Coordinates of N, CA, C and O in Angstrom, one line a residue:
X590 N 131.1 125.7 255.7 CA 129.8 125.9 256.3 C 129.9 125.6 257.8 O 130.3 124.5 258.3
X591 N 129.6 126.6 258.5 CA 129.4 126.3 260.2 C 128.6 125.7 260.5 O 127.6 125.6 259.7
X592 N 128.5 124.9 261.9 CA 127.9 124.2 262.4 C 126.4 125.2 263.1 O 126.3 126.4 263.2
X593 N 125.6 124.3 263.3 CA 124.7 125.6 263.7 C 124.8 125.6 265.3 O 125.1 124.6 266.0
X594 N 124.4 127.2 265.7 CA 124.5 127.1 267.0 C 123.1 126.0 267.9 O 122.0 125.5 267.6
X595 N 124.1 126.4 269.4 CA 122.6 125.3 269.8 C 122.7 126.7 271.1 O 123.7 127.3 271.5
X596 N 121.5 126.7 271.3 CA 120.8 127.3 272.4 C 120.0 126.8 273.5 O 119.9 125.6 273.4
X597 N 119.4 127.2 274.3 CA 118.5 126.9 275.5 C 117.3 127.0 274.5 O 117.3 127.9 273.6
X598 N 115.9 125.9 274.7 CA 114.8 125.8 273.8 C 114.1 125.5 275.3 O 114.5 124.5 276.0
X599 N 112.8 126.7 275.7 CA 112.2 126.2 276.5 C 111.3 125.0 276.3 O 111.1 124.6 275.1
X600 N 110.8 124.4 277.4 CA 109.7 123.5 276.9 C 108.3 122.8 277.1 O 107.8 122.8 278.3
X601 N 107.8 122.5 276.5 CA 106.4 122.8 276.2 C 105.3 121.7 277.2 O 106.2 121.0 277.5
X602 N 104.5 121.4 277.6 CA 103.6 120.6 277.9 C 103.6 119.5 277.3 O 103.4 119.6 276.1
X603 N 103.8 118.7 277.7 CA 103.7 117.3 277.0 C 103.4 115.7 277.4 O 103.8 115.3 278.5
X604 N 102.8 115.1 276.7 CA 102.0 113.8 277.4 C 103.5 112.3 278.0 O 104.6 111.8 277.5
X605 N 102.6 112.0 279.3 CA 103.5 111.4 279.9 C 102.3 110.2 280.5 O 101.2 110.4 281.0
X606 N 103.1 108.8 280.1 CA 102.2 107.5 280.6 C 103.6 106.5 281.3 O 104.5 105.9 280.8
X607 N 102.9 106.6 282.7 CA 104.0 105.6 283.3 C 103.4 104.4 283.1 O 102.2 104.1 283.0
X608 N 104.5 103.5 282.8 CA 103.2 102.0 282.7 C 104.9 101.1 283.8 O 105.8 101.7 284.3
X609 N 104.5 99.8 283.6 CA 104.7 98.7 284.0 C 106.2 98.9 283.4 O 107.2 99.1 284.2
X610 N 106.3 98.8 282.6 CA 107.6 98.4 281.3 C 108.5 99.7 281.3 O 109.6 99.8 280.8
X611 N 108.0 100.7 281.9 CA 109.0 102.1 281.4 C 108.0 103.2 281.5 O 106.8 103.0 281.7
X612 N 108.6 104.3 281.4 CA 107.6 105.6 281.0 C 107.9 106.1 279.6 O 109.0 106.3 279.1
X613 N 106.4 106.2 278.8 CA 106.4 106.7 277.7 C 106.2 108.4 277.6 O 105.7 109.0 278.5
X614 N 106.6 108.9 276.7 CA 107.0 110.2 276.6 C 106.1 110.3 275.5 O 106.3 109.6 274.5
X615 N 105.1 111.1 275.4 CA 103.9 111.6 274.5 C 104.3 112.8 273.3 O 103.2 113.3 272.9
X616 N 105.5 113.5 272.6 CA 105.7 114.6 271.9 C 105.1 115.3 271.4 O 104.1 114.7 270.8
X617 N 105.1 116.5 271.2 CA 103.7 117.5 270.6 C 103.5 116.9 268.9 O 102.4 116.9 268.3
X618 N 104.7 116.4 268.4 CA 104.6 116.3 267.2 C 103.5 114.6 266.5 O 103.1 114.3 265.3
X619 N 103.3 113.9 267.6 CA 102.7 112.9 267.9 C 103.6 111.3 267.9 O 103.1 110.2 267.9
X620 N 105.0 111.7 268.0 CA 106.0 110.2 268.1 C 105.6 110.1 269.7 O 104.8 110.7 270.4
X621 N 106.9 108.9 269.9 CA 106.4 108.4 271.5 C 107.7 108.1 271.8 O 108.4 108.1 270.8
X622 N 108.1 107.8 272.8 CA 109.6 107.0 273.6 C 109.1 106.4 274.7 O 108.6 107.0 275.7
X623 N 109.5 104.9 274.5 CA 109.6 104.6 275.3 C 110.9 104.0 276.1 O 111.7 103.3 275.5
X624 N 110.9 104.4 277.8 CA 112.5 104.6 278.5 C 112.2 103.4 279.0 O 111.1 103.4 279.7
X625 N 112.5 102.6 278.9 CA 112.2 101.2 279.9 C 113.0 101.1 281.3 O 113.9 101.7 281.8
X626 N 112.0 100.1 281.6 CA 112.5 100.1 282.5 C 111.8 100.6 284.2 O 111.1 101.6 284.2
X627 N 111.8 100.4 284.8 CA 111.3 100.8 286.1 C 112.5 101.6 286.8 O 113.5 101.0 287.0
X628 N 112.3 102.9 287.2 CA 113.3 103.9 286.9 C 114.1 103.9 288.7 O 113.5 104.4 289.7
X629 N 114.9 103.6 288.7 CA 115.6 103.4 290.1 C 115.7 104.5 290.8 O 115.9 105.6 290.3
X630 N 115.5 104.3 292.0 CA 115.1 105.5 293.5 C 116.3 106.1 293.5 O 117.2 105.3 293.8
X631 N 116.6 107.4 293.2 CA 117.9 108.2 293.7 C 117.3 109.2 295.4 O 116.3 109.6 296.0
X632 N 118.5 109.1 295.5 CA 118.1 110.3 296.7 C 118.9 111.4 296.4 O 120.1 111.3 296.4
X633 N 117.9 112.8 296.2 CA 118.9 114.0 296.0 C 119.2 114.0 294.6 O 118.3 114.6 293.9
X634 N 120.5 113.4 293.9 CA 120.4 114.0 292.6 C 120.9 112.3 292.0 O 120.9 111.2 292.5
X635 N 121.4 112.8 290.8 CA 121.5 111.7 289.4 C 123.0 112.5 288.3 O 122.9 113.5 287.6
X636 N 123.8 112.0 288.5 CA 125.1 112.4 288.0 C 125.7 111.5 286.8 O 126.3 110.4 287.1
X637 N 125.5 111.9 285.4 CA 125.4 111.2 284.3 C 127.1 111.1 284.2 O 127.8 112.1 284.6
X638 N 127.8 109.8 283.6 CA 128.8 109.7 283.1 C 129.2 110.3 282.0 O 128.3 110.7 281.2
X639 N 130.6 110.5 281.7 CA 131.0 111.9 281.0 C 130.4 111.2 279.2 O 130.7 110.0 278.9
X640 N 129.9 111.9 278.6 CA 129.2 111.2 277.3 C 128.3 110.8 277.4 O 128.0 110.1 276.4
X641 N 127.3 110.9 278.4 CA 126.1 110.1 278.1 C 125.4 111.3 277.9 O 125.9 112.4 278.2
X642 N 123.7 111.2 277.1 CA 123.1 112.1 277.2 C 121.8 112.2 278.3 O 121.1 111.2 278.5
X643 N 121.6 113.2 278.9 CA 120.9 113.4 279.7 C 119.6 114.0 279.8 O 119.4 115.2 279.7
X644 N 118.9 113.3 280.1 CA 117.0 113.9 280.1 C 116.4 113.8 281.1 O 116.4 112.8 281.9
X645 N 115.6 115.4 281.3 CA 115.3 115.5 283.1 C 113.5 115.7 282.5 O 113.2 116.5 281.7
X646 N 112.8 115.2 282.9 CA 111.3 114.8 283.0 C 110.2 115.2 284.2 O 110.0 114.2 284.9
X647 N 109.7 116.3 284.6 CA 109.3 116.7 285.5 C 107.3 115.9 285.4 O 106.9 115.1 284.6
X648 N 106.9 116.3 285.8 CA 105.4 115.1 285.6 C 104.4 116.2 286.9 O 104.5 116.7 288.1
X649 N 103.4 116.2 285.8 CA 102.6 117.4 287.1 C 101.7 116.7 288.0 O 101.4 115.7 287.3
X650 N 101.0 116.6 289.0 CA 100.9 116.0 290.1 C 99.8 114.8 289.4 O 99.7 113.7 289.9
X651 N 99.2 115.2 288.2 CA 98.4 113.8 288.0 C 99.2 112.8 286.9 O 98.5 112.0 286.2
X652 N 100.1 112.7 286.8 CA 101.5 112.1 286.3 C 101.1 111.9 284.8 O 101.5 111.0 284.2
X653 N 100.3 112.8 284.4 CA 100.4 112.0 282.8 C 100.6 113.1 281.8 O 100.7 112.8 280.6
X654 N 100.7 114.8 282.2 CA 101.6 115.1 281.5 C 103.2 116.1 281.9 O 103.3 116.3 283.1
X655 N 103.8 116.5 281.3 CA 105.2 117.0 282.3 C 105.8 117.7 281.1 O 105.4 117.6 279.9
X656 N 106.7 118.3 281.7 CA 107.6 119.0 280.8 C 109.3 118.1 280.8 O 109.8 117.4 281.7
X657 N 109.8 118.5 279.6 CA 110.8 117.3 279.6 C 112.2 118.3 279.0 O 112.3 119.0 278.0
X658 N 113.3 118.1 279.9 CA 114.5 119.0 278.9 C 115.5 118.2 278.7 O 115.9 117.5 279.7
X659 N 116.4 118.0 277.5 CA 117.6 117.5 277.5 C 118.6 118.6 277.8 O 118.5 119.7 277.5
X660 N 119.6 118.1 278.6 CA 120.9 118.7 279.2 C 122.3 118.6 278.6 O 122.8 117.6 278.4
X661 N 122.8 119.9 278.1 CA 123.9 119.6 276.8 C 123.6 118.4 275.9 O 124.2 117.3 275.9
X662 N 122.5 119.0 275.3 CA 122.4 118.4 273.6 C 122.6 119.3 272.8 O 121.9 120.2 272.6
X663 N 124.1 119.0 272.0 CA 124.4 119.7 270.6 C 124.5 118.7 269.6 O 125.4 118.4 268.8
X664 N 123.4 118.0 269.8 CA 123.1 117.3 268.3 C 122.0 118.0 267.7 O 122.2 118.6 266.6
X665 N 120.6 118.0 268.4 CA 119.0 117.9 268.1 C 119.1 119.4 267.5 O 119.9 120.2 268.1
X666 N 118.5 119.8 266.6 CA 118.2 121.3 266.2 C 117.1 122.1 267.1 O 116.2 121.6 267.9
X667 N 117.3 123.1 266.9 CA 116.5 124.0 268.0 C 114.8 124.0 267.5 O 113.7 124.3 268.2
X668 N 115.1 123.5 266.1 CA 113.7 123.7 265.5 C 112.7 122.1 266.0 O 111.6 122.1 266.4
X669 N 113.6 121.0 265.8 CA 113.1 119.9 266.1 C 112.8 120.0 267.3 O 111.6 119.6 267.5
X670 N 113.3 120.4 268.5 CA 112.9 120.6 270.1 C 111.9 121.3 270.0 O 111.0 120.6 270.3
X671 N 111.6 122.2 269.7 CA 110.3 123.2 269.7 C 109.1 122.3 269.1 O 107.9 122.3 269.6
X672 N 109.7 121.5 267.8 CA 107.7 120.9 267.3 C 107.9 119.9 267.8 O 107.5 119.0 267.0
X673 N 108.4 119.3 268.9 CA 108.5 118.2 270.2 C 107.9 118.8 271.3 O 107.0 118.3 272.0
X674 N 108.5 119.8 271.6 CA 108.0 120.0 273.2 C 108.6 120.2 273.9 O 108.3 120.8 275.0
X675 N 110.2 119.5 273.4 CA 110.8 119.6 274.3 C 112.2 120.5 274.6 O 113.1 120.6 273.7
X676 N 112.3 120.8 275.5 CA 113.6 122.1 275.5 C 115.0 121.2 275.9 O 115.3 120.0 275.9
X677 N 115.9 122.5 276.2 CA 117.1 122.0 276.1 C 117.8 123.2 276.7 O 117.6 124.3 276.2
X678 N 118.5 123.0 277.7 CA 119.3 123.5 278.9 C 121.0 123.7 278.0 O 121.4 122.8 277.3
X679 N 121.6 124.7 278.2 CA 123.3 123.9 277.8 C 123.8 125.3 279.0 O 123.7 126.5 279.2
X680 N 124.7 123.8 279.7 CA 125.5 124.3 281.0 C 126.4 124.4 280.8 O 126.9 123.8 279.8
X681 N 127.6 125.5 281.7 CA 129.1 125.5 280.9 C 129.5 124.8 282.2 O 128.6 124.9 283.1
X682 N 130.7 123.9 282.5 CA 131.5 123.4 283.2 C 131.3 124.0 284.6 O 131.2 125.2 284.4
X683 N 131.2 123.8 285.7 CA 131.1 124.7 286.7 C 130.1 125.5 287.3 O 129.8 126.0 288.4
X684 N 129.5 125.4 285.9 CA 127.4 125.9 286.3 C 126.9 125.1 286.9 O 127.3 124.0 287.4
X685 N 125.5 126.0 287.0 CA 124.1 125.6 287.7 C 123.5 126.3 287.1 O 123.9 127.2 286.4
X686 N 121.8 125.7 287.3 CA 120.8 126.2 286.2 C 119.4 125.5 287.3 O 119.3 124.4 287.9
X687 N 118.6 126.5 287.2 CA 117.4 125.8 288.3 C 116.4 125.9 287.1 O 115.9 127.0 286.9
X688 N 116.0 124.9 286.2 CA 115.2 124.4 285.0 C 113.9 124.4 285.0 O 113.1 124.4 284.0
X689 N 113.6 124.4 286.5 CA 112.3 124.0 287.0 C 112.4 124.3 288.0 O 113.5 124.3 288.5
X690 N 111.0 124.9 289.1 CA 111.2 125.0 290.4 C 111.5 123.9 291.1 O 110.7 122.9 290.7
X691 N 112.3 123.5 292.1 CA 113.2 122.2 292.7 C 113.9 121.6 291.9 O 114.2 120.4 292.2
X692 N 114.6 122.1 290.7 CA 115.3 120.8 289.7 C 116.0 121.8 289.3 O 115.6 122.9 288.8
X693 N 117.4 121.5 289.6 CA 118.6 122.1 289.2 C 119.2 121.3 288.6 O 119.3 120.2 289.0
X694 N 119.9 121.7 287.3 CA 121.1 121.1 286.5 C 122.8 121.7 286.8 O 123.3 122.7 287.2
X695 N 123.1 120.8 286.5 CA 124.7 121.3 286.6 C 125.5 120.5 285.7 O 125.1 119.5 285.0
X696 N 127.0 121.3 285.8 CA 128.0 120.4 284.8 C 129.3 120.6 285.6 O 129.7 121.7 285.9
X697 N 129.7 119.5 285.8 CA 131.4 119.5 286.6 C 132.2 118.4 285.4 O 131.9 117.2 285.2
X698 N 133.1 119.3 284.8 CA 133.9 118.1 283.6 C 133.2 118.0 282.4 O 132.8 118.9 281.6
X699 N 133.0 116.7 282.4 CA 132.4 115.7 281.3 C 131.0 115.3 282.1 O 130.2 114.5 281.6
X700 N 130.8 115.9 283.1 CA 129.7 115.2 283.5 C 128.1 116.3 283.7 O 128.1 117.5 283.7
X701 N 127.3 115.7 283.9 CA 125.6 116.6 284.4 C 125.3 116.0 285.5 O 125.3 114.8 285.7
X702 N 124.9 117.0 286.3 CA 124.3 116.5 287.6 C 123.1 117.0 287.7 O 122.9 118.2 287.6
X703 N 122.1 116.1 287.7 CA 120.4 116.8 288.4 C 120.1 116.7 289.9 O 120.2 115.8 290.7
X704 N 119.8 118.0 290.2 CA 119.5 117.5 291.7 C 118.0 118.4 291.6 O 117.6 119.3 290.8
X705 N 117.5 117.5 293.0 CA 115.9 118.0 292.7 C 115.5 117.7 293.9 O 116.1 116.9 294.7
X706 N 114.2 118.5 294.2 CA 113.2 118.0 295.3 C 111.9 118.0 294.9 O 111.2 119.0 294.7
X707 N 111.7 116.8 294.8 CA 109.9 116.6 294.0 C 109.1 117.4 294.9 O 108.2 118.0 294.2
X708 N 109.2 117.7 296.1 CA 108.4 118.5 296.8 C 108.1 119.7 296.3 O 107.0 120.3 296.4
X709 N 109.1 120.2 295.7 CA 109.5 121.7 295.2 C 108.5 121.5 293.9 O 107.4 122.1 293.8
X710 N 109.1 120.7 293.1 CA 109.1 120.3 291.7 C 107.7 120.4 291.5 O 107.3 121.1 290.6
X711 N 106.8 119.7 292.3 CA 105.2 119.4 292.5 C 104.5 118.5 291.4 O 103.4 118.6 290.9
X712 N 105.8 117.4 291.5 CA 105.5 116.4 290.4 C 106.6 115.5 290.6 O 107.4 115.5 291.6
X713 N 106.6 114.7 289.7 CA 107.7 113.2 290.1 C 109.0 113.8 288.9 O 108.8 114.2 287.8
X714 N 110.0 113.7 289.6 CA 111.4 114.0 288.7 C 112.1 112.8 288.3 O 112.7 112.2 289.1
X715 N 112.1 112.2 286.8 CA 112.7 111.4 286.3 C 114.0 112.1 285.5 O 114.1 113.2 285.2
X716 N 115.1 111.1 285.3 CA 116.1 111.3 284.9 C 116.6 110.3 284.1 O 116.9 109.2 284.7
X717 N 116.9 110.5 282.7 CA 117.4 109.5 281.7 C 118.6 110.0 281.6 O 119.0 111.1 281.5
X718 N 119.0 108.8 281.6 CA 120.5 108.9 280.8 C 121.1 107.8 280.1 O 121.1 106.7 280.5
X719 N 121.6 108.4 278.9 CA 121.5 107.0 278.0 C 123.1 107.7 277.0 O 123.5 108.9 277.1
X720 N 123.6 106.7 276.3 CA 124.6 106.2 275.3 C 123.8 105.5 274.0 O 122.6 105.1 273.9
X721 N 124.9 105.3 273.1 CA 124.6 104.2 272.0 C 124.3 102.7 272.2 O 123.7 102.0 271.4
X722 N 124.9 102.4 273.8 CA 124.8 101.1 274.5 C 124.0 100.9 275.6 O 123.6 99.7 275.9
X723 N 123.9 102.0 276.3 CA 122.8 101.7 277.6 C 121.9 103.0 277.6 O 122.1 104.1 277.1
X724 N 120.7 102.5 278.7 CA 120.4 103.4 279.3 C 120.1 103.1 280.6 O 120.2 102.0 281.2
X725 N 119.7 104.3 281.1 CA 119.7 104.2 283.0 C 118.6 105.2 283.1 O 118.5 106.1 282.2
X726 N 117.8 105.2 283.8 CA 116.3 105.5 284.4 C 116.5 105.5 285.8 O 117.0 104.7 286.5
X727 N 115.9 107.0 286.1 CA 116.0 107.1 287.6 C 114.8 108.1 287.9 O 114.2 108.8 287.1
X728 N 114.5 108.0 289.5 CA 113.8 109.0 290.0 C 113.9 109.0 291.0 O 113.8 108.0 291.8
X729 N 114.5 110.9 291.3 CA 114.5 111.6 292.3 C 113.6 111.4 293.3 O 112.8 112.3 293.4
X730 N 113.4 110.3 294.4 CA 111.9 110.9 295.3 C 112.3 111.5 296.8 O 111.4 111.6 297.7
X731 N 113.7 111.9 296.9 CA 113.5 113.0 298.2 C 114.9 113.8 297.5 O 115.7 113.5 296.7
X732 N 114.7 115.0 298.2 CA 115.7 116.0 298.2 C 117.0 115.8 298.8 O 117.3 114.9 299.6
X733 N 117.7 116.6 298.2 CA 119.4 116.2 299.0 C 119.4 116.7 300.7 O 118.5 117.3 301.3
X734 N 120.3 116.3 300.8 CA 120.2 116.1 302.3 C 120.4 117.1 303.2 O 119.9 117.2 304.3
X735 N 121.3 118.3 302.3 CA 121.9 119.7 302.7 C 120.7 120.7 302.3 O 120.6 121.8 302.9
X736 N 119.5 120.2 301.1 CA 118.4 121.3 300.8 C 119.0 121.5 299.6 O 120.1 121.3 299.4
X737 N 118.1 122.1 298.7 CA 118.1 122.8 297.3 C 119.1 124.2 297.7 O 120.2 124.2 297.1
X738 N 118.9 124.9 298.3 CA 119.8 126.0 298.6 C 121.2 125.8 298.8 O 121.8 126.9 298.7
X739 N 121.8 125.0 298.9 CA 123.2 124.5 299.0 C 124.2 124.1 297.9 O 125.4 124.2 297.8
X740 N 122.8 123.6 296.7 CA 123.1 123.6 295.2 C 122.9 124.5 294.1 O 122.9 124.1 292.9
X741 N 122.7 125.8 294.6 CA 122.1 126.5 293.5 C 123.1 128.1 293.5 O 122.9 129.0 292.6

């Protein structure tokens, strides 16, 4: 029996509550996540270590709902991403992928790189990245320094 394929799963509108403790992630299907944490200031982008999994969270200007994609996930089924909400990017080595207007993904190695400009984006850009043992919480709040055009 083959594995099943994994594809790109666009994604959907979904509820988003920043609190004190972390930002909760609202799913169409009615579960919740919460990312703890108070999400550290990057400038420009957020470059996950090789194995971690990576989630880019865009938030529309009244921050409480956003669209959310995981970046090379070949675990989650394509059917489970869809009655969530949430989509799923998969980059080959050397790509780019603009996911969202101002928020580009990429993959060099083992690794994902988000780079973004909330200005573009027209919402706040968070970025998880987590293992079996940690996670790390970030947000994008200025553009790289060369401009979105230099990474795409």
């Amino acid at each position: 029996m083959s594995a099943p394929s994994r594809s790109d799963v666009p994604p959907t509108s979904i509820g988003v509550d920043l609190r004190e403790e972390g930002v909760v992630v609202e799913y169409l299907d009615g579960r919740t996540t919460l990312y703890r944490g108070v999400p550290e200031s990057a400038e420009g982008s957020v470059t996950a270590g090789p194995g971690k999994e990576t989630h880019v969270l865009v938030t529309d200007p009244t921050e409480t709902e956003g669209v959310m994609t995981y970046v090379n996930d070949y675990k989650t089924d394509d059917e489970i991403l869809e009655e969530s909400g949430v989509g799923r990017v998969i980059v080959e080595d050397g790509e780019r992928d603009e996911v969202f207007p101002g928020v580009i993904v990429g993959r060099e190695g083992q690794r994902n790189e988000v780079i973004a400009d909330p200005e573009v984006a027209g919402g706040r850009v968070f970025v998880f990245v987590e293992d079996g043992w940690t996670e790390g919480s970030y947000e994008i709040v200025e553009a790289p320094e060369d401009g979105l055009d230099a990474h795409r």
